[in-house]
Amino acid sequence: MTRQPNETLFAQHLADISQRTAVALQRSRLDGLIVHAGETLGLFLDDQHYPFKPHPPFKWWAPLLDAPGSLVHFSPGRRPTLVFRVERGFWYSPAALPEADWPAAFEVVIVHSLAEARAALPADLSRTAWIGDPRPELLQWGVAAINPPELLRRLDFARAVKTPYEIAALADANRLAARGHRAAAQRFLEG
């Protein structure tokens, strides 16, 4: 399930977080950022997976709840790139971008593998930080740093101040939760 954001609020949200990230990158002496959505986690000794939950830094950029393996690449002064991974194969239900206007704020590249994701990124990542699961492939990718603590602190601090888009999303979530709690209370009272 993917939340359909208010398009105007999302555009301002993206502008705000782009500015905050640009400041964090400059202070950390970096030129760019790759944010990883995370991967599905498999059950030990089984072919099933736990439900996917995207990493919070990824959700800050892209309101996608079904995007394992996807990336957001950001360099200040450029439109962010959403590298959207779609699994192929018999056993996978392929993810799909929502039918909404917000993806137009990104340069969207659809890929089917980690190798294709790498090819969609700039060739030189020597001044680009990776935020997300530390993958062994990153050594060959040539990223400047994996989860650099100084940058993570700056980004965490920046994420603490909510944009109007995030405040609206929190209000929507609270309205839905209140309806659920009222319905549960009513059923409880009915026995």
Backbone as a chain_set.jsonl record, in Angstrom:
{"seq": "MTRQPNETLFAQHLADISQRTAVALQRSRLDGLIVHAGETLGLFLDDQHYPFKPHPPFKWWAPLLDAPGSLVHFSPGRRPTLVFRVERGFWYSPAALPEADWPAAFEVVIVHSLAEARAALPADLSRTAWIGDPRPELLQWGVAAINPPELLRRLDFARAVKTPYEIAALADANRLAARGHRAAAQRFLEG", "coords": {"N": [[0.845, -1.183, 0.0], [0.557, 2.189, -0.834], [0.804, 5.471, 0.203], [-1.084, 8.191, -1.015], [0.12, 11.177, -1.602], [-0.633, 14.653, -0.862], [-0.232, 16.623, -3.578], [0.787, 19.283, -3.866], [1.719, 19.845, -1.271], [3.6, 17.793, -1.123], [5.472, 18.501, -3.098], [6.55, 20.84, -1.969], [7.577, 19.697, 0.345], [9.577, 18.023, -0.734], [11.267, 19.971, -1.792], [12.016, 21.252, 0.594], [13.327, 19.156, 2.035], [15.349, 18.595, 0.286], [16.869, 20.941, 0.419], [17.64, 20.871, 3.14], [19.124, 18.507, 3.139], [21.137, 19.178, 1.334], [22.549, 21.102, 2.822], [23.426, 19.478, 4.956], [25.061, 17.687, 3.541], [27.024, 19.448, 2.505], [28.231, 20.362, 4.89], [29.29, 17.99, 5.708], [31.182, 17.551, 3.868], [30.586, 16.289, 1.395], [29.293, 15.374, -1.846], [26.993, 14.128, -2.69], [24.258, 11.775, -2.21], [23.035, 8.534, -1.615], [20.144, 6.871, -0.923], [18.975, 3.986, 0.485], [16.209, 1.809, 0.19], [16.004, -0.53, 1.593], [15.785, -4.109, 2.021], [13.834, -7.097, 1.452], [13.484, -9.333, 4.158], [14.412, -12.626, 4.618], [12.908, -15.563, 6.039], [14.561, -17.66, 8.32], [15.93, -20.589, 7.031], [13.842, -20.988, 5.2], [11.597, -20.315, 2.444], [10.103, -18.07, 2.579], [9.293, -14.617, 3.276], [9.609, -11.896, 5.601], [7.171, -9.261, 6.06], [7.8, -6.411, 4.044], [9.398, -3.465, 5.133], [10.123, -0.206, 4.538], [13.2, 1.641, 4.964], [13.328, 4.388, 7.265], [14.798, 6.824, 6.413], [14.566, 6.572, 3.623], [11.779, 6.635, 3.212], [11.356, 9.249, 3.904], [12.095, 10.59, 1.663], [10.647, 9.334, -0.481], [7.319, 8.393, -0.742], [6.827, 5.482, -0.58], [5.755, 2.267, 0.128], [6.145, -0.243, -0.794], [8.791, -1.046, -1.993], [11.206, -2.637, -2.133], [14.752, -2.773, -2.336], [14.974, -0.477, -3.819], [16.255, 2.84, -4.606], [17.113, 6.221, -3.732], [18.737, 8.795, -5.315], [20.521, 11.677, -4.649], [21.839, 14.789, -5.53], [22.869, 17.988, -4.718], [21.212, 20.715, -6.305], [20.27, 19.293, -8.431], [17.596, 17.404, -9.904], [16.166, 14.9, -7.868], [16.849, 11.371, -8.217], [14.846, 8.553, -8.537], [15.488, 5.328, -8.223], [13.857, 2.727, -9.059], [13.237, -0.443, -8.11], [12.041, -3.309, -9.649], [11.079, -6.493, -9.206], [11.621, -9.413, -11.158], [10.163, -12.435, -12.246], [8.647, -15.61, -11.557], [7.782, -15.998, -8.901], [7.397, -13.539, -7.771], [5.389, -10.744, -7.006], [5.238, -8.058, -8.917], [6.361, -4.818, -7.927], [4.769, -1.631, -8.218], [4.801, 1.719, -9.385], [2.866, 4.239, -7.814], [-0.233, 5.489, -9.167], [-0.034, 8.512, -9.404], [0.79, 12.007, -9.115], [3.169, 12.666, -7.823], [5.558, 11.089, -8.406], [6.615, 12.408, -10.629], [8.225, 14.39, -9.704], [10.668, 13.314, -9.499], [13.487, 11.983, -11.264], [12.766, 9.136, -12.706], [13.905, 5.857, -12.765], [13.494, 2.655, -13.819], [14.506, -0.455, -12.668], [15.744, -3.859, -12.657], [17.521, -5.281, -11.204], [20.329, -5.342, -8.915], [22.68, -4.758, -10.259], [21.717, -3.321, -12.486], [20.7, -1.165, -11.08], [23.055, 0.012, -10.13], [24.161, 0.805, -12.582], [22.42, 2.837, -13.234], [23.152, 4.939, -11.696], [25.428, 7.76, -11.139], [28.697, 7.457, -12.633], [30.959, 8.128, -11.12], [31.175, 7.885, -7.785], [32.657, 8.781, -5.72], [32.442, 10.902, -3.979], [30.081, 10.565, -2.745], [27.694, 9.568, -0.37], [26.414, 6.556, 1.057], [23.362, 5.605, 2.4], [21.919, 3.283, 4.343], [21.405, -0.309, 4.283], [24.508, -1.87, 4.769], [25.996, -3.062, 2.078], [27.937, -5.667, 0.54], [28.643, -5.182, -2.128], [29.062, -2.501, -2.337], [31.693, -1.778, -1.985], [32.876, -2.159, -4.481], [31.451, -0.274, -5.857], [32.479, 2.173, -5.222], [31.679, 4.166, -3.383], [31.871, 7.074, -1.264], [31.451, 6.885, 1.489], [29.862, 4.717, 3.844], [26.977, 4.964, 5.541], [27.929, 7.324, 7.062], [28.669, 8.523, 10.266], [28.652, 11.3, 11.038], [27.187, 12.579, 8.962], [24.799, 11.12, 9.154], [23.884, 11.94, 11.709], [23.369, 14.643, 11.186], [21.363, 14.43, 9.217], [19.387, 13.004, 10.651], [18.753, 14.926, 12.573], [17.722, 16.883, 10.86], [15.464, 15.537, 9.918], [13.863, 15.56, 12.131], [12.385, 17.91, 12.321], [9.271, 18.495, 11.174], [7.772, 18.697, 7.955], [5.063, 20.561, 6.378], [3.756, 18.67, 4.733], [4.436, 16.225, 6.016], [3.216, 16.67, 8.494], [0.528, 16.755, 7.71], [0.286, 14.111, 6.83], [0.661, 12.757, 9.262], [-1.621, 13.676, 10.598], [-3.635, 12.505, 8.987], [-3.066, 9.786, 9.485], [-3.619, 9.672, 12.225], [-6.379, 10.251, 12.215], [-7.361, 7.962, 10.895], [-6.521, 5.989, 12.709], [-7.968, 6.731, 14.993], [-10.592, 6.239, 14.136], [-10.457, 3.451, 13.916], [-9.932, 2.74, 16.599], [-12.276, 3.686, 17.839], [-14.15, 2.003, 16.599], [-13.268, -0.484, 17.535], [-13.669, -0.13, 20.303], [-16.45, 0.147, 20.347], [-17.246, -2.431, 19.467], [-16.241, -3.915, 21.582], [-17.84, -2.983, 23.678], [-20.245, -3.973, 22.81], [-19.963, -6.58, 23.354]], "CA": [[0.0, 0.0, 0.0], [1.328, 3.423, -0.925], [0.019, 6.669, 0.513], [-1.169, 9.16, -2.1], [0.334, 12.46, -0.939], [-1.095, 15.907, -1.419], [0.836, 16.938, -4.546], [1.401, 20.576, -3.567], [2.49, 19.69, -0.041], [4.754, 16.928, -1.385], [6.47, 19.276, -3.848], [7.239, 21.702, -1.007], [8.326, 18.776, 1.206], [10.785, 17.614, -1.451], [12.152, 21.14, -1.839], [12.55, 21.461, 1.951], [14.311, 18.141, 2.436], [16.504, 18.761, -0.599], [17.679, 22.017, 0.999], [18.23, 20.38, 4.393], [20.141, 17.509, 2.795], [22.259, 19.897, 0.723], [23.324, 21.691, 3.922], [24.089, 18.372, 5.665], [26.138, 17.184, 2.676], [28.097, 20.448, 2.46], [28.93, 20.346, 6.173], [29.99, 16.704, 5.802], [32.136, 17.55, 2.751], [30.158, 15.293, 0.419], [28.569, 15.963, -2.973], [25.762, 13.424, -3.018], [23.687, 10.831, -1.258], [22.18, 7.45, -2.102], [19.36, 6.351, 0.194], [18.492, 2.64, 0.174], [14.909, 1.493, 0.792], [16.084, -1.766, 2.356], [15.473, -5.338, 1.298], [12.987, -8.022, 2.202], [14.247, -10.262, 4.987], [13.901, -13.983, 4.537], [12.831, -16.379, 7.244], [15.66, -18.618, 8.404], [15.67, -21.918, 6.486], [12.529, -21.009, 4.563], [11.554, -19.498, 1.235], [9.182, -16.969, 2.816], [9.911, -13.376, 3.743], [8.839, -11.012, 6.465], [6.655, -8.115, 5.303], [8.801, -5.374, 3.801], [9.258, -2.149, 5.756], [11.218, 0.635, 4.04], [13.973, 2.411, 5.94], [12.784, 5.742, 7.429], [15.37, 7.867, 5.543], [14.02, 6.414, 2.271], [10.389, 7.121, 3.232], [11.42, 10.709, 3.98], [12.2, 11.051, 0.276], [9.653, 8.749, -1.395], [6.256, 7.748, 0.028], [6.607, 4.135, -1.114], [5.825, 1.229, 1.141], [6.479, -1.497, -1.466], [9.887, -0.684, -2.897], [12.474, -3.23, -1.706], [15.881, -2.659, -3.25], [14.962, 0.799, -4.533], [17.204, 3.85, -4.143], [16.984, 7.622, -4.123], [20.035, 9.455, -5.463], [20.373, 13.133, -4.584], [22.977, 15.7, -5.595], [22.319, 19.343, -4.66], [21.066, 21.425, -7.57], [19.724, 18.403, -9.458], [16.369, 16.688, -9.553], [16.527, 13.584, -7.324], [16.541, 10.195, -9.031], [14.277, 7.387, -7.875], [15.847, 4.09, -8.907], [12.759, 1.882, -8.586], [13.512, -1.833, -8.492], [10.89, -4.175, -9.872], [11.538, -7.879, -9.339], [11.079, -10.244, -12.229], [10.163, -13.851, -11.925], [7.376, -16.271, -11.283], [7.399, -15.954, -7.494], [7.285, -12.168, -7.283], [4.359, -9.822, -7.464], [6.062, -6.875, -9.143], [5.957, -3.535, -7.368], [4.388, -0.644, -9.236], [4.699, 3.094, -8.917], [1.459, 4.634, -7.694], [-0.759, 6.381, -10.196], [-0.117, 9.816, -8.759], [1.671, 12.989, -9.747], [4.422, 12.916, -7.103], [6.788, 10.562, -9.024], [7.149, 13.34, -11.629], [9.238, 15.229, -9.046], [11.909, 12.552, -9.57], [13.905, 11.291, -12.48], [12.473, 7.748, -12.339], [14.559, 4.824, -13.562], [13.042, 1.337, -13.371], [15.557, -1.457, -12.818], [15.332, -5.2, -12.259], [18.597, -5.932, -10.464], [21.283, -4.443, -8.286], [23.615, -4.322, -11.306], [21.041, -2.263, -13.234], [20.624, 0.004, -10.188], [24.376, 0.664, -10.171], [24.328, 1.437, -13.887], [21.558, 4.02, -13.285], [23.767, 5.974, -10.861], [26.625, 8.34, -11.759], [29.876, 6.583, -12.651], [31.856, 8.505, -10.02], [30.488, 8.031, -6.5], [33.728, 8.957, -4.738], [32.058, 11.944, -3.009], [28.676, 10.257, -2.479], [27.484, 8.689, 0.778], [25.35, 5.547, 1.007], [22.595, 5.49, 3.639], [21.114, 2.067, 4.285], [22.075, -1.562, 4.605], [25.863, -1.933, 4.199], [26.073, -4.199, 1.16], [29.321, -5.924, 0.108], [28.866, -4.636, -3.463], [29.385, -1.074, -2.269], [33.142, -1.604, -2.118], [33.158, -2.013, -5.907], [30.749, 0.897, -6.373], [33.33, 3.333, -4.997], [31.055, 5.249, -2.609], [32.786, 7.755, -0.338], [31.236, 6.41, 2.86], [28.634, 3.968, 4.113], [26.375, 5.441, 6.796], [28.871, 8.131, 7.846], [27.974, 8.991, 11.469], [28.456, 12.752, 11.045], [26.078, 12.877, 8.054], [23.574, 10.542, 9.724], [23.424, 12.832, 12.781], [22.804, 15.855, 10.57], [20.101, 14.074, 8.561], [18.417, 12.695, 11.703], [18.335, 16.21, 13.13], [16.885, 17.523, 9.846], [14.195, 14.801, 9.833], [13.072, 15.795, 13.34], [11.467, 19.016, 12.048], [8.329, 17.98, 10.183], [7.263, 19.601, 6.936], [3.593, 20.527, 6.328], [3.345, 17.38, 4.166], [4.531, 15.207, 7.06], [2.187, 16.967, 9.495], [-0.739, 16.309, 7.125], [0.3, 12.643, 6.842], [0.429, 12.357, 10.656], [-3.036, 13.933, 10.893], [-4.389, 11.439, 8.312], [-2.855, 8.534, 10.219], [-4.349, 9.759, 13.491], [-7.815, 10.124, 11.922], [-7.633, 6.544, 10.633], [-6.344, 5.244, 13.957], [-9.095, 7.046, 15.881], [-11.758, 5.479, 13.645], [-10.256, 2.055, 14.301], [-10.087, 2.611, 18.053], [-13.698, 3.835, 18.16], [-14.833, 0.785, 16.166], [-12.901, -1.557, 18.482], [-14.354, 0.148, 21.575], [-17.862, -0.178, 20.152], [-17.387, -3.901, 19.435], [-15.997, -4.382, 22.939], [-19.023, -2.673, 24.473], [-21.306, -4.855, 22.343], [-19.671, -7.942, 23.831]], "C": [[0.887, 1.242, 0.0], [0.403, 4.591, -0.672], [0.049, 7.605, -0.689], [-1.036, 10.554, -1.502], [-0.374, 13.614, -1.638], [0.046, 16.432, -2.291], [1.547, 18.251, -4.231], [2.263, 20.481, -2.319], [3.723, 18.824, -0.277], [5.839, 17.686, -2.138], [7.254, 20.187, -2.902], [8.086, 20.861, -0.052], [9.647, 18.397, 0.537], [11.774, 18.777, -1.559], [12.804, 21.38, -0.478], [13.621, 20.436, 2.3], [15.537, 18.167, 1.523], [17.435, 19.827, -0.037], [18.371, 21.544, 2.275], [19.358, 19.387, 4.112], [21.349, 18.171, 2.166], [23.152, 20.512, 1.794], [24.092, 20.604, 4.66], [25.257, 17.819, 4.845], [27.308, 18.161, 2.643], [28.905, 20.413, 3.748], [29.71, 19.048, 6.385], [31.016, 16.531, 4.686], [31.854, 16.427, 1.744], [29.343, 15.989, -0.668], [27.232, 15.3, -3.259], [25.422, 12.364, -1.992], [22.89, 9.781, -2.013], [21.476, 6.892, -0.873], [18.709, 5.048, -0.254], [17.179, 2.375, 0.891], [14.989, 0.321, 1.754], [15.703, -2.941, 1.466], [14.475, -6.157, 2.112], [13.892, -8.979, 2.968], [13.6, -11.633, 4.932], [13.852, -14.656, 5.896], [13.949, -17.414, 7.204], [15.187, -19.993, 7.95], [14.287, -22.05, 5.863], [12.592, -20.157, 3.298], [10.54, -18.361, 1.35], [9.935, -15.766, 3.377], [8.989, -12.662, 4.724], [8.26, -9.886, 5.604], [7.717, -7.023, 5.199], [8.423, -4.085, 4.505], [10.406, -1.289, 5.255], [11.922, 1.376, 5.174], [13.4, 3.83, 6.047], [13.463, 6.82, 6.576], [14.86, 7.783, 4.1], [12.6, 6.962, 2.21], [10.332, 8.641, 3.325], [11.428, 11.299, 2.573], [11.04, 10.582, -0.591], [8.586, 8.007, -0.597], [5.865, 6.382, -0.545], [6.745, 3.119, 0.004], [6.203, -0.122, 0.541], [7.566, -1.211, -2.503], [11.197, -1.335, -2.493], [13.54, -3.115, -2.79], [15.947, -1.345, -4.003], [15.904, 1.794, -3.87], [16.706, 5.238, -4.513], [18.397, 8.175, -4.192], [19.782, 10.95, -5.486], [21.733, 13.799, -4.645], [22.391, 17.103, -5.592], [22.316, 20.019, -6.031], [20.497, 20.581, -8.69], [18.434, 17.771, -8.961], [16.76, 15.312, -8.998], [16.103, 12.459, -8.277], [15.974, 9.111, -8.135], [14.618, 6.181, -8.735], [14.911, 3.037, -8.329], [12.976, 0.451, -9.064], [12.227, -2.636, -8.542], [11.428, -5.586, -10.096], [10.869, -8.554, -10.529], [11.057, -11.674, -11.74], [8.787, -14.326, -11.516], [6.881, -16.028, -9.863], [7.142, -14.552, -6.961], [6.067, -11.47, -7.863], [5.076, -8.493, -7.667], [5.477, -5.616, -8.508], [5.6, -2.6, -8.522], [4.385, 0.735, -8.606], [3.226, 3.45, -8.813], [1.048, 5.54, -8.849], [-1.058, 7.71, -9.523], [0.86, 10.741, -9.462], [3.037, 13.094, -9.083], [5.65, 12.276, -7.749], [7.402, 11.492, -10.072], [8.182, 14.288, -11.023], [10.617, 14.581, -9.116], [12.219, 12.208, -11.02], [13.72, 9.821, -12.109], [13.153, 6.805, -13.323], [14.1, 3.487, -12.99], [14.128, 0.326, -13.693], [15.04, -2.8, -12.294], [16.394, -5.934, -11.461], [19.49, -4.88, -9.819], [22.293, -3.921, -9.314], [22.993, -3.205, -12.152], [20.913, -0.996, -12.39], [21.953, 0.75, -10.212], [24.571, 1.409, -11.474], [23.495, 2.715, -14.006], [22.123, 5.193, -12.488], [24.967, 6.586, -11.587], [27.82, 7.386, -11.669], [30.783, 6.855, -11.459], [31.04, 8.764, -8.754], [31.473, 8.321, -5.369], [33.456, 10.075, -3.728], [30.575, 11.809, -2.641], [28.588, 9.282, -1.317], [26.327, 7.732, 0.498], [24.7, 5.51, 2.377], [21.699, 4.272, 3.501], [21.93, 0.852, 4.663], [23.468, -1.584, 3.972], [26.022, -3.206, 3.372], [27.525, -4.415, 0.717], [29.644, -5.313, -1.257], [29.334, -3.188, -3.43], [30.884, -0.81, -2.367], [33.529, -1.42, -3.582], [32.485, -0.771, -6.493], [31.567, 2.167, -6.178], [32.67, 4.475, -4.246], [32.046, 5.802, -1.601], [32.673, 7.192, 1.064], [29.912, 5.66, 2.933], [28.151, 4.375, 5.497], [27.345, 6.265, 7.636], [28.153, 8.76, 9.048], [27.688, 10.492, 11.49], [27.274, 13.149, 10.163], [24.77, 12.327, 8.615], [23.018, 11.423, 10.837], [22.756, 14.075, 12.196], [21.447, 15.554, 9.903], [19.027, 13.718, 9.581], [17.879, 13.972, 12.327], [17.387, 16.915, 12.153], [15.522, 16.849, 9.746], [13.297, 15.067, 11.034], [12.065, 16.932, 13.149], [10.56, 18.576, 10.902], [7.867, 19.072, 9.223], [5.73, 19.591, 6.994], [3.054, 19.223, 5.719], [3.358, 16.286, 5.229], [3.482, 15.417, 8.147], [0.815, 16.516, 8.983], [-0.826, 14.78, 7.123], [0.052, 12.115, 8.258], [-1.032, 12.571, 11.044], [-3.916, 12.866, 10.244], [-4.279, 10.125, 9.072], [-3.614, 8.545, 11.541], [-5.859, 9.653, 13.288], [-8.185, 8.666, 11.68], [-7.533, 5.711, 11.911], [-7.509, 5.494, 14.904], [-10.35, 6.303, 15.445], [-11.65, 4.013, 14.049], [-10.451, 1.836, 15.786], [-11.553, 2.747, 18.467], [-14.47, 2.581, 17.775], [-14.525, -0.378, 17.111], [-13.609, -1.368, 19.806], [-15.835, -0.206, 21.468], [-18.1, -1.675, 20.154], [-17.174, -4.495, 20.822], [-17.231, -4.169, 23.791], [-20.211, -3.555, 24.08], [-21.093, -6.311, 22.75], [-19.003, -8.775, 22.797]], "O": [[1.855, 1.322, 0.756], [-0.667, 4.685, -1.273], [1.096, 7.789, -1.309], [-2.004, 11.067, -0.94], [-0.671, 13.56, -2.832], [1.154, 16.66, -1.804], [2.773, 18.328, -4.318], [3.393, 20.969, -2.296], [4.779, 19.084, 0.3], [7.021, 17.522, -1.835], [8.475, 20.299, -3.015], [9.188, 21.266, 0.319], [10.704, 18.444, 1.165], [12.983, 18.579, -1.432], [13.997, 21.675, -0.4], [14.69, 20.79, 2.798], [16.635, 17.803, 1.944], [18.652, 19.643, -0.017], [19.561, 21.793, 2.464], [20.406, 19.419, 4.758], [22.48, 17.768, 2.437], [24.377, 20.452, 1.689], [25.273, 20.776, 4.961], [26.317, 17.519, 5.394], [28.462, 17.746, 2.742], [30.135, 20.432, 3.706], [30.675, 19.014, 7.149], [31.646, 15.479, 4.576], [32.761, 15.718, 1.308], [28.775, 17.058, -0.442], [26.416, 15.853, -3.997], [26.173, 12.094, -1.054], [22.154, 10.104, -2.945], [22.12, 6.491, 0.096], [17.984, 5.013, -1.248], [17.047, 2.683, 2.076], [14.142, 0.183, 2.637], [15.346, -2.767, 0.301], [14.3, -5.933, 3.309], [14.945, -9.382, 2.473], [12.401, -11.783, 5.168], [14.649, -14.358, 6.786], [14.238, -17.977, 6.148], [14.17, -20.499, 8.426], [13.639, -23.09, 5.98], [13.526, -19.378, 3.108], [10.161, -17.758, 0.346], [11.052, -15.884, 3.881], [7.767, -12.805, 4.681], [8.795, -9.588, 4.536], [8.441, -6.752, 6.157], [7.266, -3.665, 4.476], [11.564, -1.61, 5.52], [11.321, 1.692, 6.201], [13.024, 4.417, 5.032], [12.758, 7.679, 6.047], [14.736, 8.807, 3.428], [12.248, 7.672, 1.269], [9.365, 9.254, 2.873], [10.852, 12.357, 2.322], [10.501, 11.372, -1.367], [8.911, 7.085, 0.15], [4.72, 6.163, -0.941], [7.735, 3.115, 0.737], [6.545, -1.05, 1.275], [7.308, -1.142, -3.705], [12.228, -0.662, -2.502], [13.283, -3.324, -3.976], [16.893, -1.12, -4.758], [16.303, 1.616, -2.719], [15.969, 5.409, -5.484], [19.169, 8.042, -3.241], [18.94, 11.437, -6.241], [22.658, 13.433, -3.919], [21.497, 17.389, -6.389], [23.269, 19.915, -6.802], [20.261, 21.086, -9.788], [18.214, 17.625, -7.758], [17.595, 14.628, -9.589], [15.138, 12.584, -9.03], [16.55, 8.787, -7.097], [14.101, 6.031, -9.842], [15.148, 2.519, -7.238], [12.909, 0.164, -10.259], [11.435, -2.64, -7.6], [12.147, -5.838, -11.063], [9.71, -8.292, -10.851], [11.867, -12.061, -10.898], [7.9, -13.543, -11.179], [5.68, -15.869, -9.649], [6.714, -14.393, -5.818], [5.759, -11.591, -9.048], [5.483, -7.86, -6.692], [4.269, -5.382, -8.545], [6.07, -2.765, -9.648], [4.015, 0.902, -7.444], [2.421, 3.011, -9.635], [1.866, 6.255, -9.426], [-2.19, 7.988, -9.128], [1.655, 10.31, -10.296], [3.983, 13.567, -9.714], [6.728, 12.864, -7.659], [8.59, 11.376, -10.373], [8.937, 14.925, -11.757], [11.623, 15.228, -8.825], [11.334, 12.152, -11.874], [14.46, 9.31, -11.268], [13.003, 6.93, -14.539], [14.296, 3.219, -11.805], [14.612, 0.247, -14.822], [14.036, -2.863, -11.585], [16.194, -7.087, -11.078], [19.415, -3.693, -10.137], [22.711, -2.766, -9.24], [23.678, -2.242, -12.497], [21.005, 0.114, -12.914], [21.977, 1.978, -10.303], [25.091, 2.525, -11.48], [23.833, 3.591, -14.802], [21.626, 6.314, -12.594], [25.472, 6.001, -12.545], [27.926, 6.602, -10.725], [31.316, 5.924, -10.855], [30.305, 9.748, -8.67], [31.153, 8.126, -4.196], [34.165, 10.185, -2.728], [29.911, 12.781, -2.281], [29.314, 8.289, -1.275], [25.383, 8.072, -0.215], [25.383, 5.4, 3.395], [20.82, 4.234, 2.639], [22.993, 0.955, 5.275], [23.603, -1.344, 2.772], [26.166, -4.298, 3.922], [28.263, -3.446, 0.537], [30.796, -4.964, -1.518], [29.935, -2.705, -4.389], [31.296, 0.27, -2.788], [34.41, -0.618, -3.894], [32.919, -0.272, -7.531], [31.366, 3.143, -6.901], [33.043, 5.633, -4.434], [32.943, 5.097, -1.14], [33.679, 7.036, 1.757], [28.976, 5.935, 2.183], [28.835, 4.155, 6.496], [27.567, 5.946, 8.804], [27.147, 9.45, 8.877], [26.61, 10.912, 11.91], [26.447, 13.965, 10.569], [23.741, 13.0, 8.555], [21.807, 11.635, 10.907], [21.699, 14.499, 12.664], [20.505, 16.338, 10.02], [17.868, 14.09, 9.402], [16.68, 14.085, 12.58], [16.372, 17.476, 12.566], [14.52, 17.525, 9.513], [12.092, 14.824, 10.966], [10.996, 16.913, 13.76], [11.029, 18.317, 9.793], [7.607, 20.207, 9.621], [5.154, 18.69, 7.604], [2.009, 18.729, 6.143], [2.409, 15.51, 5.337], [2.921, 14.451, 8.664], [0.026, 15.956, 9.744], [-1.89, 14.219, 7.384], [-0.679, 11.141, 8.439], [-1.617, 11.742, 11.741], [-4.849, 12.372, 10.877], [-5.276, 9.433, 9.279], [-4.192, 7.531, 11.931], [-6.549, 9.034, 14.098], [-9.195, 8.184, 12.192], [-8.363, 4.837, 12.159], [-7.988, 4.563, 15.552], [-11.092, 5.792, 16.284], [-12.632, 3.405, 14.473], [-11.069, 0.853, 16.193], [-12.023, 2.017, 19.339], [-15.341, 2.134, 18.52], [-15.413, -1.161, 17.448], [-14.104, -2.336, 20.384], [-16.406, -0.789, 22.389], [-19.052, -2.149, 20.774], [-17.839, -5.46, 21.2], [-17.633, -5.057, 24.543], [-21.075, -3.85, 24.907], [-21.948, -7.164, 22.514], [-18.694, -9.94, 23.047]]}, "num_chains": 1, "name": "protein.A"}
